[in-house]
Amino acid sequence: MRSKTDKLLNELVKLHPKYIDLSLDRLKKLLKKLGNPHLNLPNTIHIAGTNGKGSVQMFIRNILVSNGYSCDAYISPHLSKFNERIVINNKDVSTQKLIKTLKFVKKINNNKPITFFEITTAAAFVLFKNSNSDFLILETGLGGRLDATNIIQKKFCSIITPISYDHEEFLGNTITKITKEKLGIVKKSNFVLISKQKKEVRELIKKKLIKTKNVYYFGKDYKIINIKDKKFEFKFNKKKLIINKPKLNGYHQIENASVALAFSEIMYQKKIRMNVKSINNAIKKTTWPGRLELINYGNKKII
């Protein structure tokens, strides 16, 4: 039997003939009717890229929480239920609060054409405005420049995770076009983090961001210099740290963790409270369900 949440979400899907129709105009009009909640959000960390957005988000979120900060997050897609997409003060939004907010935003929209991702993003912004959290981590849904999350004006930090070919029908059929779309989130940020990229993509990013200040690149400003059985060595500029390996499987997850470590080092430089022991424990305990996860099946473990 369909739940109240599923029924409401299905109604929202039907508000626009297309599931994806990249534009910020419809959302801008709705947000204005809602009192522009996107202009009053917690310190926002914005993440775009093809791979690794969720893992980087989770590493950073755990680091912030372990250091005593409250944190919101906006994630897509969800694994089990829609509530996972909206994290308020370190917890998935309650079903009661989610339904109430979605109904309110749906009423204000008054059946105007708007995509599912746009109207649910608007609802998330309403919730984030009232959360009183210290930080908000936003994942783009698709691309960057015209993604609904990119409606916000100012960011504490922008992060670009590995870029490759994806959603070519919307973002373009060349890596140059796709990279340009992803980089659309890099605006009015205190600093920008670029994760490990293919050489071609890295050179494109450098050219595009040549006039952008405070950009930190994997392999140049921060890197992984040694990996042992249960630990790895991380270097940020001249500073070196021995860090516990994350529970997440795959070398790429160590690279994702390095982005979060670079974030924490920049925070430390800005004299924002960060504890090395807490950071290390946060990296070690980070989990992200459904990503190369080992699952018990009888007496066997399968991926």
mmCIF file of C-alpha atoms in Angstrom:
data_model
loop_
_atom_site.group_PDB
_atom_site.id
_atom_site.type_symbol
_atom_site.label_atom_id
_atom_site.label_comp_id
_atom_site.label_asym_id
_atom_site.label_seq_id
_atom_site.Cartn_x
_atom_site.Cartn_y
_atom_site.Cartn_z
ATOM 1 C CA MET A 1 0.000 0.000 0.000
ATOM 2 C CA ARG A 2 1.384 3.395 -0.978
ATOM 3 C CA SER A 3 2.383 5.621 1.953
ATOM 4 C CA LYS A 4 1.219 9.221 2.382
ATOM 5 C CA THR A 5 4.734 10.379 1.505
ATOM 6 C CA ASP A 6 4.870 8.330 -1.718
ATOM 7 C CA LYS A 7 1.432 9.549 -2.763
ATOM 8 C CA LEU A 8 2.431 13.181 -2.231
ATOM 9 C CA LEU A 9 5.746 12.735 -4.038
ATOM 10 C CA ASN A 10 3.922 11.160 -6.979
ATOM 11 C CA GLU A 11 1.665 14.232 -7.156
ATOM 12 C CA LEU A 12 4.754 16.445 -7.319
ATOM 13 C CA VAL A 13 6.212 14.415 -10.192
ATOM 14 C CA LYS A 14 3.095 15.211 -12.252
ATOM 15 C CA LEU A 15 3.515 18.995 -11.945
ATOM 16 C CA HIS A 16 5.815 19.058 -14.978
ATOM 17 C CA PRO A 17 5.632 16.969 -18.176
ATOM 18 C CA LYS A 18 9.386 16.317 -18.009
ATOM 19 C CA TYR A 19 11.207 14.775 -15.054
ATOM 20 C CA ILE A 20 14.330 16.788 -15.981
ATOM 21 C CA ASP A 21 14.148 20.281 -17.511
ATOM 22 C CA LEU A 22 17.203 22.258 -16.450
ATOM 23 C CA SER A 23 16.362 25.863 -15.584
ATOM 24 C CA LEU A 24 16.461 28.141 -12.542
ATOM 25 C CA ASP A 25 13.553 30.392 -13.576
ATOM 26 C CA ARG A 26 10.683 28.281 -12.216
ATOM 27 C CA LEU A 27 12.447 27.706 -8.907
ATOM 28 C CA LYS A 28 13.346 31.380 -8.561
ATOM 29 C CA LYS A 29 9.665 32.354 -8.848
ATOM 30 C CA LEU A 30 8.561 29.751 -6.300
ATOM 31 C CA LEU A 31 11.293 30.686 -3.823
ATOM 32 C CA LYS A 32 10.255 34.332 -4.035
ATOM 33 C CA LYS A 33 6.699 33.330 -3.038
ATOM 34 C CA LEU A 34 8.209 31.350 -0.144
ATOM 35 C CA GLY A 35 10.151 34.384 1.122
ATOM 36 C CA ASN A 36 13.483 33.428 -0.479
ATOM 37 C CA PRO A 37 14.603 30.865 2.126
ATOM 38 C CA HIS A 38 17.687 30.082 -0.007
ATOM 39 C CA LEU A 39 19.130 33.456 0.976
ATOM 40 C CA ASN A 40 19.179 32.521 4.680
ATOM 41 C CA LEU A 41 20.880 29.132 4.859
ATOM 42 C CA PRO A 42 23.657 27.816 7.138
ATOM 43 C CA ASN A 43 27.273 28.018 5.911
ATOM 44 C CA THR A 44 26.933 26.080 2.668
ATOM 45 C CA ILE A 45 29.328 23.509 1.222
ATOM 46 C CA HIS A 46 28.327 22.827 -2.400
ATOM 47 C CA ILE A 47 29.452 19.656 -4.189
ATOM 48 C CA ALA A 48 29.312 18.864 -7.913
ATOM 49 C CA GLY A 49 30.944 16.146 -9.998
ATOM 50 C CA THR A 50 30.262 12.839 -11.688
ATOM 51 C CA ASN A 51 31.512 10.462 -8.981
ATOM 52 C CA GLY A 52 32.130 10.628 -5.243
ATOM 53 C CA LYS A 53 29.722 13.396 -4.243
ATOM 54 C CA GLY A 54 27.924 11.273 -1.662
ATOM 55 C CA SER A 55 31.073 9.850 -0.092
ATOM 56 C CA VAL A 56 32.804 13.246 0.129
ATOM 57 C CA GLN A 57 29.631 14.690 1.638
ATOM 58 C CA MET A 58 29.531 11.927 4.259
ATOM 59 C CA PHE A 59 33.223 12.262 5.177
ATOM 60 C CA ILE A 60 32.860 16.020 5.648
ATOM 61 C CA ARG A 61 29.608 15.648 7.554
ATOM 62 C CA ASN A 62 31.169 13.159 9.975
ATOM 63 C CA ILE A 63 34.179 15.432 10.494
ATOM 64 C CA LEU A 64 31.952 18.408 11.285
ATOM 65 C CA VAL A 65 29.681 16.446 13.629
ATOM 66 C CA SER A 66 32.640 14.833 15.423
ATOM 67 C CA ASN A 67 33.995 18.321 16.102
ATOM 68 C CA GLY A 68 30.751 19.444 17.712
ATOM 69 C CA TYR A 69 29.064 21.189 14.767
ATOM 70 C CA SER A 70 25.470 20.667 13.716
ATOM 71 C CA CYS A 71 25.075 19.844 10.066
ATOM 72 C CA ASP A 72 22.306 19.704 7.455
ATOM 73 C CA ALA A 73 22.652 17.901 4.131
ATOM 74 C CA TYR A 74 20.811 17.600 0.835
ATOM 75 C CA ILE A 75 21.494 14.326 -0.984
ATOM 76 C CA SER A 76 20.186 12.550 -4.068
ATOM 77 C CA PRO A 77 19.177 9.980 -4.963
ATOM 78 C CA HIS A 78 18.022 8.188 -1.818
ATOM 79 C CA LEU A 79 18.622 4.502 -1.169
ATOM 80 C CA SER A 80 15.586 3.393 0.884
ATOM 81 C CA LYS A 81 13.254 6.342 1.463
ATOM 82 C CA PHE A 82 12.987 9.984 0.444
ATOM 83 C CA ASN A 83 13.666 11.223 3.999
ATOM 84 C CA GLU A 84 17.342 10.332 3.458
ATOM 85 C CA ARG A 85 17.659 13.200 1.003
ATOM 86 C CA ILE A 86 17.111 15.881 3.662
ATOM 87 C CA VAL A 87 19.246 15.791 6.801
ATOM 88 C CA ILE A 88 18.380 18.260 9.554
ATOM 89 C CA ASN A 89 20.714 18.682 12.538
ATOM 90 C CA ASN A 90 22.517 15.420 11.732
ATOM 91 C CA LYS A 91 19.291 13.353 11.348
ATOM 92 C CA ASP A 92 17.053 12.413 8.419
ATOM 93 C CA VAL A 93 14.013 14.685 8.346
ATOM 94 C CA SER A 94 10.997 13.182 10.104
ATOM 95 C CA THR A 95 8.136 11.976 7.924
ATOM 96 C CA GLN A 96 5.713 14.321 9.691
ATOM 97 C CA LYS A 97 7.868 17.396 9.066
ATOM 98 C CA LEU A 98 8.619 16.306 5.487
ATOM 99 C CA ILE A 99 4.950 15.857 4.558
ATOM 100 C CA LYS A 100 3.945 19.139 6.215
ATOM 101 C CA THR A 101 6.640 21.082 4.335
ATOM 102 C CA LEU A 102 5.978 19.422 0.972
ATOM 103 C CA LYS A 103 2.244 20.148 1.277
ATOM 104 C CA PHE A 104 2.977 23.778 2.168
ATOM 105 C CA VAL A 105 5.332 24.274 -0.782
ATOM 106 C CA LYS A 106 2.907 22.479 -3.132
ATOM 107 C CA LYS A 107 0.127 24.830 -2.045
ATOM 108 C CA ILE A 108 2.273 27.934 -2.566
ATOM 109 C CA ASN A 109 3.317 26.660 -6.005
ATOM 110 C CA ASN A 110 -0.390 26.490 -6.890
ATOM 111 C CA ASN A 111 -0.040 23.844 -9.625
ATOM 112 C CA LYS A 112 2.452 25.906 -11.655
ATOM 113 C CA PRO A 113 4.743 23.786 -13.883
ATOM 114 C CA ILE A 114 7.862 22.822 -11.927
ATOM 115 C CA THR A 115 10.039 19.709 -11.916
ATOM 116 C CA PHE A 116 10.109 17.223 -9.070
ATOM 117 C CA PHE A 117 13.703 18.070 -8.132
ATOM 118 C CA GLU A 118 13.003 21.816 -8.174
ATOM 119 C CA ILE A 119 9.983 21.706 -5.874
ATOM 120 C CA THR A 120 11.582 19.237 -3.447
ATOM 121 C CA THR A 121 14.697 21.435 -3.371
ATOM 122 C CA ALA A 122 12.492 24.396 -2.503
ATOM 123 C CA ALA A 123 10.991 22.375 0.355
ATOM 124 C CA ALA A 124 14.482 21.457 1.549
ATOM 125 C CA PHE A 125 15.495 25.130 1.594
ATOM 126 C CA VAL A 126 12.442 25.955 3.744
ATOM 127 C CA LEU A 127 13.566 23.293 6.231
ATOM 128 C CA PHE A 128 17.226 24.349 6.169
ATOM 129 C CA LYS A 129 16.357 28.003 6.767
ATOM 130 C CA ASN A 130 14.762 27.089 10.103
ATOM 131 C CA SER A 131 17.302 24.476 11.214
ATOM 132 C CA ASN A 132 19.778 26.812 12.985
ATOM 133 C CA SER A 133 22.573 24.418 12.020
ATOM 134 C CA ASP A 134 26.191 25.478 11.655
ATOM 135 C CA PHE A 135 26.709 23.991 8.181
ATOM 136 C CA LEU A 136 24.755 22.736 5.171
ATOM 137 C CA ILE A 137 26.171 20.337 2.581
ATOM 138 C CA LEU A 138 24.430 20.479 -0.791
ATOM 139 C CA GLU A 139 24.875 17.842 -3.488
ATOM 140 C CA THR A 140 23.929 18.844 -7.004
ATOM 141 C CA GLY A 141 21.293 16.666 -8.598
ATOM 142 C CA LEU A 142 22.523 16.927 -12.189
ATOM 143 C CA GLY A 143 25.314 19.059 -13.627
ATOM 144 C CA GLY A 144 25.851 22.288 -11.738
ATOM 145 C CA ARG A 145 25.252 25.549 -13.595
ATOM 146 C CA LEU A 146 21.491 25.058 -13.990
ATOM 147 C CA ASP A 147 20.993 22.592 -11.151
ATOM 148 C CA ALA A 148 18.325 23.650 -8.654
ATOM 149 C CA THR A 149 20.849 23.707 -5.802
ATOM 150 C CA ASN A 150 22.840 26.381 -7.656
ATOM 151 C CA ILE A 151 20.128 28.971 -6.981
ATOM 152 C CA ILE A 152 21.951 29.936 -3.777
ATOM 153 C CA GLN A 153 24.065 33.081 -4.014
ATOM 154 C CA LYS A 154 26.945 32.555 -1.612
ATOM 155 C CA LYS A 155 28.881 29.464 -0.562
ATOM 156 C CA PHE A 156 31.287 28.743 2.244
ATOM 157 C CA CYS A 157 33.046 26.209 0.024
ATOM 158 C CA SER A 158 32.610 24.645 -3.423
ATOM 159 C CA ILE A 159 33.916 21.149 -4.184
ATOM 160 C CA ILE A 160 34.385 19.484 -7.564
ATOM 161 C CA THR A 161 34.640 15.687 -7.358
ATOM 162 C CA PRO A 162 35.922 13.544 -10.287
ATOM 163 C CA ILE A 163 34.323 14.519 -13.596
ATOM 164 C CA SER A 164 33.674 12.157 -16.499
ATOM 165 C CA TYR A 165 30.971 11.590 -19.115
ATOM 166 C CA ASP A 166 27.463 11.591 -17.637
ATOM 167 C CA HIS A 167 23.991 12.803 -18.641
ATOM 168 C CA GLU A 168 25.322 13.851 -22.036
ATOM 169 C CA GLU A 169 21.808 14.591 -23.317
ATOM 170 C CA PHE A 170 21.568 17.420 -20.761
ATOM 171 C CA LEU A 171 25.172 18.510 -20.152
ATOM 172 C CA GLY A 172 26.768 18.086 -23.582
ATOM 173 C CA ASN A 173 28.589 15.339 -25.434
ATOM 174 C CA THR A 174 32.154 16.493 -24.777
ATOM 175 C CA ILE A 175 34.174 16.483 -21.571
ATOM 176 C CA THR A 176 34.761 20.223 -22.068
ATOM 177 C CA LYS A 177 31.022 20.989 -22.055
ATOM 178 C CA ILE A 178 30.376 18.696 -19.087
ATOM 179 C CA THR A 179 33.239 20.213 -17.075
ATOM 180 C CA LYS A 180 31.966 23.719 -17.790
ATOM 181 C CA GLU A 181 28.504 22.773 -16.512
ATOM 182 C CA LYS A 182 29.892 21.233 -13.311
ATOM 183 C CA LEU A 183 32.078 24.290 -12.661
ATOM 184 C CA GLY A 184 28.951 26.423 -12.746
ATOM 185 C CA ILE A 185 28.667 26.013 -8.971
ATOM 186 C CA VAL A 186 32.008 27.743 -8.355
ATOM 187 C CA LYS A 187 30.869 31.241 -7.507
ATOM 188 C CA LYS A 188 31.214 33.459 -4.459
ATOM 189 C CA SER A 189 32.981 30.736 -2.446
ATOM 190 C CA ASN A 190 35.460 31.349 0.342
ATOM 191 C CA PHE A 191 37.512 28.515 -1.118
ATOM 192 C CA VAL A 192 37.290 25.767 -3.737
ATOM 193 C CA LEU A 193 38.483 22.156 -3.528
ATOM 194 C CA ILE A 194 39.264 20.174 -6.671
ATOM 195 C CA SER A 195 39.527 16.427 -6.147
ATOM 196 C CA LYS A 196 41.602 14.028 -8.257
ATOM 197 C CA GLN A 197 40.806 14.495 -11.944
ATOM 198 C CA LYS A 198 41.926 13.042 -15.241
ATOM 199 C CA LYS A 199 44.694 15.162 -16.786
ATOM 200 C CA GLU A 200 42.439 16.608 -19.494
ATOM 201 C CA VAL A 201 39.786 17.620 -16.954
ATOM 202 C CA ARG A 202 42.349 19.044 -14.531
ATOM 203 C CA GLU A 203 43.817 21.278 -17.241
ATOM 204 C CA LEU A 204 40.332 22.448 -18.262
ATOM 205 C CA ILE A 205 39.525 23.329 -14.654
ATOM 206 C CA LYS A 206 42.789 25.234 -14.191
ATOM 207 C CA LYS A 207 42.102 27.337 -17.284
ATOM 208 C CA LYS A 208 38.528 28.008 -16.249
ATOM 209 C CA LEU A 209 39.450 28.947 -12.657
ATOM 210 C CA ILE A 210 42.666 30.848 -13.439
ATOM 211 C CA LYS A 211 41.237 34.047 -11.906
ATOM 212 C CA THR A 212 39.492 32.309 -8.991
ATOM 213 C CA LYS A 213 41.158 32.748 -5.600
ATOM 214 C CA ASN A 214 41.755 30.084 -2.961
ATOM 215 C CA VAL A 215 41.525 27.009 -5.197
ATOM 216 C CA TYR A 216 43.149 23.816 -3.822
ATOM 217 C CA TYR A 217 44.033 20.945 -6.156
ATOM 218 C CA PHE A 218 44.549 17.262 -5.408
ATOM 219 C CA GLY A 219 48.132 16.350 -6.304
ATOM 220 C CA LYS A 220 49.366 19.921 -5.896
ATOM 221 C CA ASP A 221 48.064 21.372 -2.628
ATOM 222 C CA TYR A 222 47.054 18.101 -0.977
ATOM 223 C CA LYS A 223 47.783 14.462 -1.721
ATOM 224 C CA ILE A 224 48.059 10.873 -0.490
ATOM 225 C CA ILE A 225 51.740 9.990 -0.210
ATOM 226 C CA ASN A 226 51.753 6.556 1.408
ATOM 227 C CA ILE A 227 49.267 3.774 2.114
ATOM 228 C CA LYS A 228 49.816 1.020 4.668
ATOM 229 C CA ASP A 229 47.619 -1.820 5.908
ATOM 230 C CA LYS A 230 45.287 0.179 8.128
ATOM 231 C CA LYS A 231 46.489 3.746 7.664
ATOM 232 C CA PHE A 232 47.492 6.227 4.995
ATOM 233 C CA GLU A 233 49.657 9.336 5.005
ATOM 234 C CA PHE A 234 48.024 12.586 3.956
ATOM 235 C CA LYS A 235 49.894 15.766 3.049
ATOM 236 C CA PHE A 236 48.461 19.278 2.913
ATOM 237 C CA ASN A 237 51.075 21.757 1.736
ATOM 238 C CA LYS A 238 53.995 20.872 4.056
ATOM 239 C CA LYS A 239 51.905 19.334 6.826
ATOM 240 C CA LYS A 240 51.673 15.525 7.074
ATOM 241 C CA LEU A 241 49.107 13.437 8.946
ATOM 242 C CA ILE A 242 48.755 9.695 9.549
ATOM 243 C CA ILE A 243 45.091 8.830 9.034
ATOM 244 C CA ASN A 244 43.070 5.666 9.639
ATOM 245 C CA LYS A 245 41.761 4.033 6.480
ATOM 246 C CA PRO A 246 37.998 4.437 6.047
ATOM 247 C CA LYS A 247 35.663 1.448 6.303
ATOM 248 C CA LEU A 248 34.472 2.202 2.778
ATOM 249 C CA ASN A 249 35.972 -0.155 0.207
ATOM 250 C CA GLY A 250 38.195 0.925 -2.676
ATOM 251 C CA TYR A 251 41.238 3.129 -3.187
ATOM 252 C CA HIS A 252 38.956 5.849 -4.557
ATOM 253 C CA GLN A 253 37.428 6.203 -1.088
ATOM 254 C CA ILE A 254 40.823 7.154 0.327
ATOM 255 C CA GLU A 255 40.970 9.822 -2.378
ATOM 256 C CA ASN A 256 37.469 10.969 -1.388
ATOM 257 C CA ALA A 257 38.574 11.071 2.245
ATOM 258 C CA SER A 258 41.549 13.246 1.261
ATOM 259 C CA VAL A 259 39.148 15.923 -0.018
ATOM 260 C CA ALA A 260 37.437 15.999 3.382
ATOM 261 C CA LEU A 261 40.842 16.131 5.098
ATOM 262 C CA ALA A 262 41.858 19.081 2.930
ATOM 263 C CA PHE A 263 38.590 20.758 3.903
ATOM 264 C CA SER A 264 39.353 20.255 7.600
ATOM 265 C CA GLU A 265 42.909 21.608 7.199
ATOM 266 C CA ILE A 266 41.603 24.779 5.549
ATOM 267 C CA MET A 267 39.092 25.109 8.370
ATOM 268 C CA TYR A 268 41.956 24.805 10.857
ATOM 269 C CA GLN A 269 43.905 27.523 9.020
ATOM 270 C CA LYS A 270 40.842 29.745 9.281
ATOM 271 C CA LYS A 271 40.965 29.135 13.051
ATOM 272 C CA ILE A 272 37.688 27.226 12.982
ATOM 273 C CA ARG A 273 37.715 24.560 15.690
ATOM 274 C CA MET A 274 39.066 21.234 14.387
ATOM 275 C CA ASN A 275 40.578 18.375 16.398
ATOM 276 C CA VAL A 276 42.955 15.921 14.671
ATOM 277 C CA LYS A 277 41.860 12.959 16.795
ATOM 278 C CA SER A 278 38.190 13.650 16.065
ATOM 279 C CA ILE A 279 38.933 14.003 12.347
ATOM 280 C CA ASN A 280 40.806 10.697 12.305
ATOM 281 C CA ASN A 281 37.972 8.868 14.076
ATOM 282 C CA ALA A 282 35.422 10.467 11.724
ATOM 283 C CA ILE A 283 37.253 9.182 8.643
ATOM 284 C CA LYS A 284 37.595 5.690 10.115
ATOM 285 C CA LYS A 285 33.927 5.288 11.053
ATOM 286 C CA THR A 286 32.387 6.780 7.898
ATOM 287 C CA THR A 287 29.956 4.475 6.116
ATOM 288 C CA TRP A 288 27.875 5.121 3.014
ATOM 289 C CA PRO A 289 25.348 2.307 2.353
ATOM 290 C CA GLY A 290 25.192 0.693 -1.074
ATOM 291 C CA ARG A 291 28.664 1.778 -2.223
ATOM 292 C CA LEU A 292 30.783 -1.390 -2.687
ATOM 293 C CA GLU A 293 29.243 -2.488 0.605
ATOM 294 C CA LEU A 294 29.917 -5.978 1.947
ATOM 295 C CA ILE A 295 26.637 -7.717 2.783
ATOM 296 C CA ASN A 296 26.242 -10.946 4.735
ATOM 297 C CA TYR A 297 24.293 -13.602 2.872
ATOM 298 C CA GLY A 298 24.090 -16.703 5.037
ATOM 299 C CA ASN A 299 27.689 -17.633 5.800
ATOM 300 C CA LYS A 300 29.009 -15.722 2.799
ATOM 301 C CA LYS A 301 29.892 -12.108 2.211
ATOM 302 C CA ILE A 302 28.884 -10.617 -1.110
ATOM 303 C CA ILE A 303 29.265 -7.143 -2.591
#
